[in-house]
Amino acid sequence: MPGYRPTALVESPALASELGIGRLFVKDESSRLGLPAFKALGASWAIHQAISARVLGPGATGPGSLEGLRELASRAGELRLVTATDGNHGRAVARFARLLGLPSEVYLPEVIARTHPASVEAIRAEGARVVIVAEDYDATVATAARAAAGSPEAELVQDTGWPGYETIPATIVAGYSTLFREIDDQLRAAGVTTADAVVVPVGVGSLAQAAVTHYRGGEAPEGTVLVSVEPDVAACALASLRNGTLTTIPTAATTMAGLNCGTPSSLAWPHLRDGLDCAVAVSDDQADTASRDLRAQGVDSGPCGAASLAGLRAVLDGFGNDLGLGAESHVVLLSTEGR
């Protein structure tokens, strides 16, 4: 893809010293394919696969370039990309729709439109039609799904799954695998065989699913501890793990807007249940402090991305020894978005 390059893996000796661990690395996703978050990796691959399936048939191998995909999209007849978002996923879908010459329709919860108007304008600037829904994220996803189901030309590109809708979310998870392969290469370049722990912010859990797939599926050496982090007002993965079943919870406003989700993806849930070693929830104050601390280390991290540092602090304060983390450990934080 034009503009692709691995995002930086930034080492912070200062934070490692503060935390009492050997080496700390931060995967900085504040500029991924020209957008301020990792979401472009999943959205671009899902759109590629969806268009290829529409034009060439299910399972077909699509074109290997953006130009080829644009030509293929022109053969799809009327096609509109639809999604719901807390911000960055919707912008990524709108960006790639624009690059392919396709219309897009992005649904946002009213609380996001009210508290993060810049996110709405950024999506509109990509040429998308923005629809504000006066409900929470889960209800906004349902609204977008109903709208797409009622239009044969609409393709729903959603980064969460539910029974009957899991093919597109699976391709989004596959797109995220690039991020973890980059980390492997970058750690080796830094003289590290593998991470002892990786800390992943969680909304619906698709990125965490990609982490579990990578670290538990034979792509990486064994032994990496996987930690999920959520806002304390939207900790649906933590609630599901406690209950032993996929659980929907009420949510409240948080500065970690991109993680403000009340139900884990049905596709991600079994992976979270079976593959995570630890799940924690953090407050806005903890995430905001971590955001400032990461910026001081040269990483442009918003509250969602900085949740990983806040979560690591909580883990090390509470039960780091139980996870085998200490003075010799090498830890990777996923800073999933910039400010």
Tab-separated table of C-alpha atoms in Angstrom:
chain	number	residue	atom	x	y	z
A	1	MET	CA	0.000	0.000	0.000
A	2	PRO	CA	1.267	3.514	-0.741
A	3	GLY	CA	2.800	5.061	2.348
A	4	TYR	CA	3.205	1.799	4.243
A	5	ARG	CA	6.083	1.538	6.660
A	6	PRO	CA	6.356	-0.102	10.077
A	7	THR	CA	5.399	2.189	12.919
A	8	ALA	CA	8.036	2.909	15.535
A	9	LEU	CA	8.805	0.676	18.490
A	10	VAL	CA	10.112	3.190	21.022
A	11	GLU	CA	12.193	2.034	23.962
A	12	SER	CA	11.858	3.936	27.248
A	13	PRO	CA	14.607	3.203	29.778
A	14	ALA	CA	13.135	5.868	32.086
A	15	LEU	CA	9.744	4.172	32.331
A	16	ALA	CA	11.374	0.746	32.615
A	17	SER	CA	13.375	2.017	35.595
A	18	GLU	CA	10.263	3.517	37.199
A	19	LEU	CA	8.370	0.244	36.768
A	20	GLY	CA	11.210	-1.996	37.926
A	21	ILE	CA	11.384	-4.046	34.717
A	22	GLY	CA	14.256	-4.790	32.385
A	23	ARG	CA	13.231	-3.079	29.137
A	24	LEU	CA	10.037	-1.312	28.083
A	25	PHE	CA	9.007	-0.817	24.459
A	26	VAL	CA	6.043	1.197	23.165
A	27	LYS	CA	4.514	0.427	19.763
A	28	ASP	CA	3.565	3.913	18.597
A	29	GLU	CA	0.493	3.771	16.332
A	30	SER	CA	-0.035	7.540	16.204
A	31	SER	CA	0.724	7.593	12.465
A	32	ARG	CA	-0.381	4.495	10.580
A	33	LEU	CA	-0.871	4.880	6.805
A	34	GLY	CA	-1.467	8.597	7.294
A	35	LEU	CA	-4.058	8.152	10.052
A	36	PRO	CA	-3.642	8.591	13.826
A	37	ALA	CA	-4.397	5.000	14.873
A	38	PHE	CA	-3.826	1.335	14.053
A	39	LYS	CA	-7.351	0.907	12.677
A	40	ALA	CA	-6.273	1.427	9.054
A	41	LEU	CA	-4.629	-2.002	9.065
A	42	GLY	CA	-7.909	-3.805	9.683
A	43	ALA	CA	-10.239	-1.544	7.718
A	44	SER	CA	-8.123	-1.601	4.551
A	45	TRP	CA	-7.824	-5.406	4.487
A	46	ALA	CA	-11.519	-5.921	5.257
A	47	ILE	CA	-12.508	-3.581	2.425
A	48	HIS	CA	-10.085	-5.388	0.092
A	49	GLN	CA	-11.641	-8.753	0.941
A	50	ALA	CA	-15.227	-7.511	0.785
A	51	ILE	CA	-14.810	-5.980	-2.666
A	52	SER	CA	-12.930	-9.045	-3.927
A	53	ALA	CA	-15.734	-11.314	-2.719
A	54	ARG	CA	-18.430	-9.141	-4.312
A	55	VAL	CA	-16.793	-8.987	-7.727
A	56	LEU	CA	-14.741	-12.193	-7.988
A	57	GLY	CA	-16.671	-14.470	-5.639
A	58	PRO	CA	-16.135	-15.757	-2.084
A	59	GLY	CA	-12.585	-16.910	-1.411
A	60	ALA	CA	-11.174	-15.266	-4.533
A	61	THR	CA	-7.698	-13.748	-4.461
A	62	GLY	CA	-8.050	-10.019	-4.974
A	63	PRO	CA	-5.600	-7.539	-6.482
A	64	GLY	CA	-2.265	-6.855	-4.836
A	65	SER	CA	-2.308	-3.071	-5.090
A	66	LEU	CA	-4.540	-0.152	-4.207
A	67	GLU	CA	-4.771	0.745	-7.888
A	68	GLY	CA	-5.936	-2.760	-8.703
A	69	LEU	CA	-8.514	-2.636	-5.939
A	70	ARG	CA	-9.791	0.703	-7.200
A	71	GLU	CA	-10.308	-0.821	-10.647
A	72	LEU	CA	-12.054	-3.829	-9.110
A	73	ALA	CA	-14.325	-1.540	-7.065
A	74	SER	CA	-15.383	0.200	-10.276
A	75	ARG	CA	-16.749	-3.162	-11.439
A	76	ALA	CA	-18.839	-3.690	-8.303
A	77	GLY	CA	-21.780	-1.604	-9.489
A	78	GLU	CA	-23.373	0.554	-6.839
A	79	LEU	CA	-21.435	0.033	-3.616
A	80	ARG	CA	-21.475	2.009	-0.373
A	81	LEU	CA	-19.350	1.245	2.686
A	82	VAL	CA	-21.153	1.493	6.029
A	83	THR	CA	-19.824	1.304	9.568
A	84	ALA	CA	-20.351	2.397	13.167
A	85	THR	CA	-17.505	3.835	15.177
A	86	ASP	CA	-16.220	5.536	18.288
A	87	GLY	CA	-13.896	7.484	15.990
A	88	ASN	CA	-10.792	5.991	14.394
A	89	HIS	CA	-12.290	2.889	12.769
A	90	GLY	CA	-14.899	5.018	11.032
A	91	ARG	CA	-12.295	7.449	9.803
A	92	ALA	CA	-10.216	4.574	8.425
A	93	VAL	CA	-13.208	3.126	6.556
A	94	ALA	CA	-14.043	6.584	5.184
A	95	ARG	CA	-10.421	7.162	4.114
A	96	PHE	CA	-10.189	3.952	2.116
A	97	ALA	CA	-13.637	4.475	0.636
A	98	ARG	CA	-12.433	7.863	-0.625
A	99	LEU	CA	-9.221	6.367	-2.024
A	100	LEU	CA	-11.298	3.803	-3.917
A	101	GLY	CA	-13.843	6.332	-5.177
A	102	LEU	CA	-16.659	4.861	-3.089
A	103	PRO	CA	-19.270	6.603	-0.919
A	104	SER	CA	-19.277	5.828	2.796
A	105	GLU	CA	-21.692	6.214	5.684
A	106	VAL	CA	-20.408	6.366	9.247
A	107	TYR	CA	-22.629	6.111	12.343
A	108	LEU	CA	-21.436	7.623	15.639
A	109	PRO	CA	-22.913	7.645	19.153
A	110	GLU	CA	-24.195	11.070	20.159
A	111	VAL	CA	-21.821	11.202	23.145
A	112	ILE	CA	-18.823	10.942	20.806
A	113	ALA	CA	-20.172	13.646	18.520
A	114	ARG	CA	-20.719	15.898	21.523
A	115	THR	CA	-17.435	15.314	23.349
A	116	HIS	CA	-15.131	14.727	20.376
A	117	PRO	CA	-16.388	17.011	17.580
A	118	ALA	CA	-12.966	16.964	15.909
A	119	SER	CA	-13.403	13.229	15.284
A	120	VAL	CA	-16.700	13.889	13.518
A	121	GLU	CA	-15.164	16.586	11.333
A	122	ALA	CA	-12.196	14.358	10.482
A	123	ILE	CA	-14.599	11.667	9.239
A	124	ARG	CA	-16.603	14.193	7.243
A	125	ALA	CA	-13.372	15.510	5.741
A	126	GLU	CA	-12.841	12.066	4.222
A	127	GLY	CA	-16.122	12.532	2.313
A	128	ALA	CA	-18.286	10.302	4.490
A	129	ARG	CA	-21.908	10.916	5.340
A	130	VAL	CA	-22.009	11.038	9.142
A	131	VAL	CA	-25.094	9.834	11.016
A	132	ILE	CA	-25.353	10.684	14.726
A	133	VAL	CA	-27.246	8.137	16.826
A	134	ALA	CA	-28.699	9.280	20.164
A	135	GLU	CA	-27.684	6.033	21.904
A	136	ASP	CA	-24.551	4.216	23.060
A	137	TYR	CA	-21.967	2.393	20.944
A	138	ASP	CA	-23.736	-0.986	20.941
A	139	ALA	CA	-26.986	0.581	19.792
A	140	THR	CA	-25.120	2.592	17.157
A	141	VAL	CA	-23.618	-0.607	15.752
A	142	ALA	CA	-27.090	-2.139	15.603
A	143	THR	CA	-28.429	0.943	13.791
A	144	ALA	CA	-25.657	0.798	11.199
A	145	ALA	CA	-26.211	-2.936	10.696
A	146	ARG	CA	-29.935	-2.429	10.106
A	147	ALA	CA	-29.242	0.378	7.632
A	148	ALA	CA	-26.790	-1.773	5.680
A	149	ALA	CA	-29.096	-4.801	5.708
A	150	GLY	CA	-31.822	-2.729	4.092
A	151	SER	CA	-29.661	-1.703	1.108
A	152	PRO	CA	-28.251	-4.313	-1.310
A	153	GLU	CA	-25.536	-1.885	-2.394
A	154	ALA	CA	-24.324	-1.369	1.203
A	155	GLU	CA	-21.371	-3.296	2.626
A	156	LEU	CA	-21.114	-3.236	6.417
A	157	VAL	CA	-17.455	-3.003	7.467
A	158	GLN	CA	-17.727	-3.460	11.221
A	159	ASP	CA	-14.881	-4.257	13.607
A	160	THR	CA	-17.025	-6.250	16.016
A	161	GLY	CA	-18.820	-9.509	15.412
A	162	TRP	CA	-22.081	-11.113	16.491
A	163	PRO	CA	-23.743	-14.404	15.519
A	164	GLY	CA	-24.328	-14.288	11.769
A	165	TYR	CA	-21.837	-11.468	11.198
A	166	GLU	CA	-18.256	-12.606	11.708
A	167	THR	CA	-16.591	-12.807	8.259
A	168	ILE	CA	-15.743	-9.102	7.974
A	169	PRO	CA	-14.593	-8.812	11.619
A	170	ALA	CA	-12.318	-11.814	10.997
A	171	THR	CA	-10.663	-10.035	8.067
A	172	ILE	CA	-10.175	-6.953	10.242
A	173	VAL	CA	-8.411	-9.089	12.854
A	174	ALA	CA	-6.262	-10.594	10.098
A	175	GLY	CA	-5.282	-7.090	8.999
A	176	TYR	CA	-4.040	-6.320	12.488
A	177	SER	CA	-1.548	-9.214	12.282
A	178	THR	CA	0.866	-6.890	10.442
A	179	LEU	CA	1.359	-4.931	13.671
A	180	PHE	CA	2.530	-7.978	15.620
A	181	ARG	CA	4.873	-9.178	12.895
A	182	GLU	CA	6.446	-5.735	12.930
A	183	ILE	CA	6.934	-5.992	16.699
A	184	ASP	CA	8.673	-9.370	16.302
A	185	ASP	CA	11.091	-7.930	13.749
A	186	GLN	CA	11.726	-4.787	15.792
A	187	LEU	CA	12.365	-6.703	19.014
A	188	ARG	CA	14.867	-8.956	17.243
A	189	ALA	CA	16.626	-5.867	15.923
A	190	ALA	CA	16.832	-4.656	19.540
A	191	GLY	CA	18.338	-7.960	20.674
A	192	VAL	CA	15.148	-9.350	22.249
A	193	THR	CA	13.920	-12.820	21.268
A	194	THR	CA	10.342	-12.212	22.340
A	195	ALA	CA	8.303	-10.030	24.665
A	196	ASP	CA	7.743	-11.349	28.171
A	197	ALA	CA	4.476	-9.383	28.261
A	198	VAL	CA	2.323	-7.427	25.827
A	199	VAL	CA	-0.329	-4.997	27.082
A	200	VAL	CA	-3.308	-4.369	24.799
A	201	PRO	CA	-6.085	-1.751	25.154
A	202	VAL	CA	-9.499	-3.370	24.584
A	203	GLY	CA	-12.763	-2.010	23.231
A	204	VAL	CA	-14.672	-4.842	21.556
A	205	GLY	CA	-11.526	-6.979	21.672
A	206	SER	CA	-10.541	-7.397	18.022
A	207	LEU	CA	-6.966	-6.170	18.516
A	208	ALA	CA	-6.616	-8.394	21.576
A	209	GLN	CA	-7.922	-11.292	19.472
A	210	ALA	CA	-5.151	-10.578	16.971
A	211	ALA	CA	-2.632	-10.580	19.838
A	212	VAL	CA	-3.892	-13.927	21.120
A	213	THR	CA	-3.822	-15.385	17.604
A	214	HIS	CA	-0.220	-14.255	17.162
A	215	TYR	CA	1.201	-15.193	20.546
A	216	ARG	CA	-0.820	-18.360	21.109
A	217	GLY	CA	-0.944	-19.602	17.520
A	218	GLY	CA	2.675	-20.472	16.873
A	219	GLU	CA	3.682	-17.269	15.069
A	220	ALA	CA	5.773	-16.131	18.049
A	221	PRO	CA	7.843	-17.962	20.685
A	222	GLU	CA	5.823	-19.213	23.644
A	223	GLY	CA	5.719	-17.583	27.040
A	224	THR	CA	4.381	-14.070	26.394
A	225	VAL	CA	1.973	-12.826	29.072
A	226	LEU	CA	-1.026	-11.063	27.499
A	227	VAL	CA	-2.730	-8.292	29.474
A	228	SER	CA	-5.907	-6.473	28.426
A	229	VAL	CA	-6.806	-2.971	29.636
A	230	GLU	CA	-10.207	-1.250	29.544
A	231	PRO	CA	-11.852	1.875	30.961
A	232	ASP	CA	-13.348	1.204	34.367
A	233	VAL	CA	-16.704	2.500	33.066
A	234	ALA	CA	-16.697	0.187	30.026
A	235	ALA	CA	-14.910	-2.983	31.104
A	236	CYS	CA	-16.991	-5.473	29.123
A	237	ALA	CA	-14.153	-7.967	28.584
A	238	LEU	CA	-13.321	-7.972	32.293
A	239	ALA	CA	-16.999	-8.493	33.155
A	240	SER	CA	-17.244	-11.320	30.638
A	241	LEU	CA	-14.136	-13.006	32.046
A	242	ARG	CA	-15.499	-12.725	35.585
A	243	ASN	CA	-18.845	-14.172	34.532
A	244	GLY	CA	-17.368	-16.856	32.298
A	245	THR	CA	-19.691	-15.858	29.462
A	246	LEU	CA	-19.983	-13.015	26.964
A	247	THR	CA	-21.556	-10.159	28.923
A	248	THR	CA	-23.084	-6.804	27.986
A	249	ILE	CA	-22.664	-3.972	30.474
A	250	PRO	CA	-23.861	-0.367	30.663
A	251	THR	CA	-21.180	2.205	29.901
A	252	ALA	CA	-20.506	5.837	30.766
A	253	ALA	CA	-18.528	8.671	29.201
A	254	THR	CA	-14.750	8.307	29.286
A	255	THR	CA	-11.735	10.090	27.833
A	256	MET	CA	-10.860	6.651	26.400
A	257	ALA	CA	-13.628	7.124	23.845
A	258	GLY	CA	-12.353	4.505	21.410
A	259	LEU	CA	-12.598	1.852	24.143
A	260	ASN	CA	-16.110	2.790	25.238
A	261	CYS	CA	-17.835	-0.457	24.259
A	262	GLY	CA	-20.393	-2.443	26.217
A	263	THR	CA	-20.169	-5.861	24.543
A	264	PRO	CA	-17.132	-7.840	23.363
A	265	SER	CA	-17.121	-9.074	19.788
A	266	SER	CA	-18.580	-12.580	19.638
A	267	LEU	CA	-15.659	-13.502	17.386
A	268	ALA	CA	-13.080	-12.157	19.852
A	269	TRP	CA	-14.656	-13.495	23.035
A	270	PRO	CA	-13.422	-17.132	22.887
A	271	HIS	CA	-9.898	-15.871	22.185
A	272	LEU	CA	-10.024	-13.445	25.115
A	273	ARG	CA	-11.443	-16.127	27.397
A	274	ASP	CA	-8.822	-18.713	26.510
A	275	GLY	CA	-5.803	-16.566	25.660
A	276	LEU	CA	-5.506	-13.668	28.112
A	277	ASP	CA	-3.435	-14.022	31.267
A	278	CYS	CA	-4.728	-10.883	32.960
A	279	ALA	CA	-7.426	-8.238	32.489
A	280	VAL	CA	-7.525	-4.883	34.265
A	281	ALA	CA	-9.611	-1.710	34.192
A	282	VAL	CA	-8.245	1.817	34.668
A	283	SER	CA	-9.733	5.229	35.338
A	284	ASP	CA	-9.640	8.299	33.129
A	285	ASP	CA	-7.210	9.924	35.554
A	286	GLN	CA	-4.835	6.964	35.281
A	287	ALA	CA	-5.019	6.990	31.470
A	288	ASP	CA	-4.600	10.761	31.240
A	289	THR	CA	-1.530	10.653	33.505
A	290	ALA	CA	-0.072	7.848	31.402
A	291	SER	CA	-0.735	9.876	28.240
A	292	ARG	CA	1.301	12.785	29.605
A	293	ASP	CA	4.072	10.432	30.697
A	294	LEU	CA	4.297	8.809	27.277
A	295	ARG	CA	4.379	12.172	25.541
A	296	ALA	CA	7.307	13.090	27.785
A	297	GLN	CA	9.066	10.019	26.362
A	298	GLY	CA	8.431	11.135	22.777
A	299	VAL	CA	5.336	9.010	22.097
A	300	ASP	CA	2.242	10.894	20.921
A	301	SER	CA	-0.340	8.870	22.838
A	302	GLY	CA	-3.964	9.716	23.555
A	303	PRO	CA	-5.851	8.239	26.520
A	304	CYS	CA	-6.821	5.063	24.620
A	305	GLY	CA	-3.241	4.322	23.641
A	306	ALA	CA	-1.895	5.299	27.046
A	307	ALA	CA	-4.322	2.911	28.742
A	308	SER	CA	-1.669	0.258	28.164
A	309	LEU	CA	0.828	2.079	30.410
A	310	ALA	CA	-1.858	2.744	33.021
A	311	GLY	CA	-2.785	-0.927	32.914
A	312	LEU	CA	0.816	-2.096	33.274
A	313	ARG	CA	1.223	0.117	36.315
A	314	ALA	CA	-1.901	-1.397	37.853
A	315	VAL	CA	-0.705	-4.928	37.118
A	316	LEU	CA	2.766	-4.395	38.551
A	317	ASP	CA	1.337	-2.692	41.645
A	318	GLY	CA	-1.190	-5.468	42.216
A	319	PHE	CA	0.116	-8.835	41.052
A	320	GLY	CA	3.138	-8.473	38.782
A	321	ASN	CA	4.990	-11.194	40.675
A	322	ASP	CA	2.119	-13.617	40.045
A	323	LEU	CA	2.686	-13.106	36.297
A	324	GLY	CA	6.436	-13.531	36.569
A	325	LEU	CA	7.211	-9.920	35.670
A	326	GLY	CA	10.246	-8.336	37.258
A	327	ALA	CA	13.673	-6.818	36.819
A	328	GLU	CA	14.601	-8.970	33.802
A	329	SER	CA	11.290	-8.673	31.932
A	330	HIS	CA	10.866	-7.187	28.467
A	331	VAL	CA	7.420	-5.603	28.070
A	332	VAL	CA	5.661	-4.140	25.007
A	333	LEU	CA	2.860	-1.599	25.338
A	334	LEU	CA	0.510	-1.042	22.411
A	335	SER	CA	-0.133	2.686	22.132
A	336	THR	CA	-3.009	2.328	19.709
A	337	GLU	CA	-3.622	5.976	18.794
A	338	GLY	CA	-2.278	9.494	19.084
A	339	ARG	CA	-4.069	12.490	20.508
